[in-house]
mmCIF file of N, CA and C in Angstrom:
data_model
loop_
_atom_site.group_PDB
_atom_site.id
_atom_site.type_symbol
_atom_site.label_atom_id
_atom_site.label_comp_id
_atom_site.label_asym_id
_atom_site.label_seq_id
_atom_site.Cartn_x
_atom_site.Cartn_y
_atom_site.Cartn_z
ATOM 1 N N MET A 1 -13.506 -24.524 -5.612
ATOM 2 C CA MET A 1 -13.448 -23.941 -4.289
ATOM 3 C C MET A 1 -11.999 -23.801 -3.832
ATOM 4 N N ALA A 2 -11.159 -24.727 -4.185
ATOM 5 C CA ALA A 2 -9.749 -24.656 -3.786
ATOM 6 C C ALA A 2 -9.059 -23.481 -4.453
ATOM 7 N N LYS A 3 -9.454 -23.157 -5.677
ATOM 8 C CA LYS A 3 -8.827 -22.036 -6.368
ATOM 9 C C LYS A 3 -9.097 -20.731 -5.630
ATOM 10 N N LYS A 4 -10.289 -20.588 -5.089
ATOM 11 C CA LYS A 4 -10.621 -19.375 -4.358
ATOM 12 C C LYS A 4 -9.781 -19.277 -3.081
ATOM 13 N N THR A 5 -9.552 -20.381 -2.418
ATOM 14 C CA THR A 5 -8.747 -20.392 -1.192
ATOM 15 C C THR A 5 -7.311 -19.988 -1.497
ATOM 16 N N VAL A 6 -6.744 -20.527 -2.552
ATOM 17 C CA VAL A 6 -5.371 -20.191 -2.937
ATOM 18 C C VAL A 6 -5.279 -18.722 -3.319
ATOM 19 N N ALA A 7 -6.265 -18.218 -4.044
ATOM 20 C CA ALA A 7 -6.249 -16.828 -4.468
ATOM 21 C C ALA A 7 -6.307 -15.885 -3.267
ATOM 22 N N THR A 8 -7.052 -16.249 -2.231
ATOM 23 C CA THR A 8 -7.141 -15.366 -1.075
ATOM 24 C C THR A 8 -5.859 -15.389 -0.260
ATOM 25 N N LEU A 9 -5.099 -16.483 -0.314
ATOM 26 C CA LEU A 9 -3.825 -16.526 0.399
ATOM 27 C C LEU A 9 -2.823 -15.542 -0.199
ATOM 28 N N HIS A 10 -2.867 -15.314 -1.508
ATOM 29 C CA HIS A 10 -1.953 -14.383 -2.160
ATOM 30 C C HIS A 10 -2.277 -12.937 -1.826
ATOM 31 N N GLU A 11 -3.503 -12.650 -1.457
ATOM 32 C CA GLU A 11 -3.907 -11.286 -1.154
ATOM 33 C C GLU A 11 -3.545 -10.869 0.264
ATOM 34 N N GLY A 12 -3.133 -11.809 1.089
ATOM 35 C CA GLY A 12 -2.859 -11.529 2.495
ATOM 36 C C GLY A 12 -1.582 -10.723 2.694
ATOM 37 N N SER A 13 -0.744 -11.185 3.544
ATOM 38 C CA SER A 13 0.493 -10.496 3.895
ATOM 39 C C SER A 13 1.438 -10.435 2.710
ATOM 40 N N LYS A 14 2.010 -9.276 2.462
ATOM 41 C CA LYS A 14 2.963 -9.122 1.368
ATOM 42 C C LYS A 14 4.395 -9.151 1.877
ATOM 43 N N ASP A 15 4.595 -9.432 3.171
ATOM 44 C CA ASP A 15 5.936 -9.492 3.724
ATOM 45 C C ASP A 15 6.698 -10.698 3.188
ATOM 46 N N GLY A 16 6.025 -11.777 2.877
ATOM 47 C CA GLY A 16 6.675 -12.967 2.361
ATOM 48 C C GLY A 16 7.265 -12.754 0.987
ATOM 49 N N ARG A 17 6.703 -11.854 0.220
ATOM 50 C CA ARG A 17 7.202 -11.575 -1.119
ATOM 51 C C ARG A 17 8.420 -10.661 -1.100
ATOM 52 N N ALA A 18 8.752 -10.120 0.041
ATOM 53 C CA ALA A 18 9.880 -9.204 0.142
ATOM 54 C C ALA A 18 11.206 -9.962 0.219
ATOM 55 N N TYR A 19 11.158 -11.283 0.367
ATOM 56 C CA TYR A 19 12.368 -12.089 0.494
ATOM 57 C C TYR A 19 12.442 -13.133 -0.612
ATOM 58 N N THR A 20 13.669 -13.486 -0.977
ATOM 59 C CA THR A 20 13.910 -14.488 -2.000
ATOM 60 C C THR A 20 14.883 -15.520 -1.461
ATOM 61 N N LYS A 21 14.636 -16.784 -1.756
ATOM 62 C CA LYS A 21 15.567 -17.840 -1.358
ATOM 63 C C LYS A 21 16.620 -17.965 -2.455
ATOM 64 N N VAL A 22 17.887 -17.790 -2.076
ATOM 65 C CA VAL A 22 18.984 -17.865 -3.031
ATOM 66 C C VAL A 22 19.913 -19.017 -2.644
ATOM 67 N N ILE A 23 20.445 -19.674 -3.647
ATOM 68 C CA ILE A 23 21.348 -20.804 -3.437
ATOM 69 C C ILE A 23 22.581 -20.572 -4.304
ATOM 70 N N LYS A 24 23.757 -20.652 -3.671
ATOM 71 C CA LYS A 24 25.011 -20.464 -4.389
ATOM 72 C C LYS A 24 25.931 -21.642 -4.090
ATOM 73 N N MET A 25 26.594 -22.161 -5.119
ATOM 74 C CA MET A 25 27.523 -23.266 -4.947
ATOM 75 C C MET A 25 28.907 -22.682 -4.660
ATOM 76 N N VAL A 26 29.526 -23.135 -3.558
ATOM 77 C CA VAL A 26 30.817 -22.620 -3.114
ATOM 78 C C VAL A 26 31.791 -23.789 -2.980
ATOM 79 N N LYS A 27 33.007 -23.586 -3.485
ATOM 80 C CA LYS A 27 34.016 -24.639 -3.398
ATOM 81 C C LYS A 27 34.799 -24.509 -2.099
ATOM 82 N N ASN A 28 34.919 -25.606 -1.368
ATOM 83 C CA ASN A 28 35.666 -25.636 -0.117
ATOM 84 C C ASN A 28 37.157 -25.710 -0.460
ATOM 85 N N PRO A 29 37.969 -24.734 -0.013
ATOM 86 C CA PRO A 29 39.391 -24.745 -0.372
ATOM 87 C C PRO A 29 40.182 -25.879 0.291
ATOM 88 N N ALA A 30 39.707 -26.408 1.402
ATOM 89 C CA ALA A 30 40.445 -27.453 2.111
ATOM 90 C C ALA A 30 40.444 -28.782 1.365
ATOM 91 N N ASN A 31 39.268 -29.208 0.888
ATOM 92 C CA ASN A 31 39.202 -30.522 0.247
ATOM 93 C C ASN A 31 38.676 -30.475 -1.187
ATOM 94 N N GLY A 32 38.320 -29.323 -1.680
ATOM 95 C CA GLY A 32 37.866 -29.189 -3.062
ATOM 96 C C GLY A 32 36.425 -29.587 -3.299
ATOM 97 N N ALA A 33 35.699 -29.939 -2.252
ATOM 98 C CA ALA A 33 34.300 -30.333 -2.409
ATOM 99 C C ALA A 33 33.423 -29.080 -2.519
ATOM 100 N N TYR A 34 32.307 -29.231 -3.188
ATOM 101 C CA TYR A 34 31.358 -28.127 -3.326
ATOM 102 C C TYR A 34 30.275 -28.233 -2.262
ATOM 103 N N VAL A 35 29.908 -27.096 -1.690
ATOM 104 C CA VAL A 35 28.805 -27.012 -0.739
ATOM 105 C C VAL A 35 27.843 -25.939 -1.236
ATOM 106 N N PHE A 36 26.632 -25.994 -0.763
ATOM 107 C CA PHE A 36 25.613 -25.037 -1.182
ATOM 108 C C PHE A 36 25.347 -24.051 -0.056
ATOM 109 N N ASP A 37 25.487 -22.763 -0.366
ATOM 110 C CA ASP A 37 25.177 -21.691 0.565
ATOM 111 C C ASP A 37 23.749 -21.248 0.255
ATOM 112 N N GLU A 38 22.844 -21.495 1.179
ATOM 113 C CA GLU A 38 21.414 -21.279 0.957
ATOM 114 C C GLU A 38 20.900 -20.295 1.997
ATOM 115 N N ARG A 39 20.293 -19.190 1.535
ATOM 116 C CA ARG A 39 19.822 -18.148 2.449
ATOM 117 C C ARG A 39 18.536 -17.511 1.940
ATOM 118 N N MET A 40 17.842 -16.863 2.872
ATOM 119 C CA MET A 40 16.698 -16.021 2.532
ATOM 120 C C MET A 40 17.180 -14.577 2.639
ATOM 121 N N VAL A 41 17.167 -13.850 1.539
ATOM 122 C CA VAL A 41 17.657 -12.475 1.530
ATOM 123 C C VAL A 41 16.556 -11.551 1.007
ATOM 124 N N PRO A 42 16.587 -10.267 1.395
ATOM 125 C CA PRO A 42 15.618 -9.322 0.834
ATOM 126 C C PRO A 42 15.807 -9.199 -0.675
ATOM 127 N N ASN A 43 14.747 -8.887 -1.380
ATOM 128 C CA ASN A 43 14.808 -8.791 -2.841
ATOM 129 C C ASN A 43 15.868 -7.803 -3.317
ATOM 130 N N GLU A 44 16.105 -6.747 -2.558
ATOM 131 C CA GLU A 44 17.072 -5.741 -2.962
ATOM 132 C C GLU A 44 18.507 -6.247 -2.843
ATOM 133 N N ALA A 45 18.760 -7.267 -2.018
ATOM 134 C CA ALA A 45 20.117 -7.734 -1.741
ATOM 135 C C ALA A 45 20.499 -8.989 -2.525
ATOM 136 N N VAL A 46 19.686 -9.405 -3.479
ATOM 137 C CA VAL A 46 19.972 -10.634 -4.221
ATOM 138 C C VAL A 46 21.249 -10.483 -5.043
ATOM 139 N N GLN A 47 21.399 -9.389 -5.762
ATOM 140 C CA GLN A 47 22.589 -9.191 -6.587
ATOM 141 C C GLN A 47 23.847 -9.100 -5.739
ATOM 142 N N ASP A 48 23.754 -8.462 -4.570
ATOM 143 C CA ASP A 48 24.899 -8.363 -3.674
ATOM 144 C C ASP A 48 25.319 -9.724 -3.140
ATOM 145 N N PHE A 49 24.367 -10.605 -2.919
ATOM 146 C CA PHE A 49 24.676 -11.952 -2.438
ATOM 147 C C PHE A 49 25.529 -12.708 -3.449
ATOM 148 N N PHE A 50 25.210 -12.589 -4.743
ATOM 149 C CA PHE A 50 25.946 -13.326 -5.760
ATOM 150 C C PHE A 50 27.276 -12.659 -6.106
ATOM 151 N N LYS A 51 27.455 -11.387 -5.812
ATOM 152 C CA LYS A 51 28.720 -10.708 -6.081
ATOM 153 C C LYS A 51 29.819 -11.127 -5.104
ATOM 154 N N LYS A 52 29.449 -11.534 -3.902
ATOM 155 C CA LYS A 52 30.442 -11.905 -2.886
ATOM 156 C C LYS A 52 31.118 -13.208 -3.204
#
């Protein structure tokens, strides 16, 4: 029964699939520590996010 519930959740709104969570490690120039830049971006903009 749980499998049917999960399957019906995937058939609902497709707006959630239009975005991807991306995480990039960035070095802080002041102290040399690494921080993580974490964002939700549209699927079309994923490559642009990593190019910056």
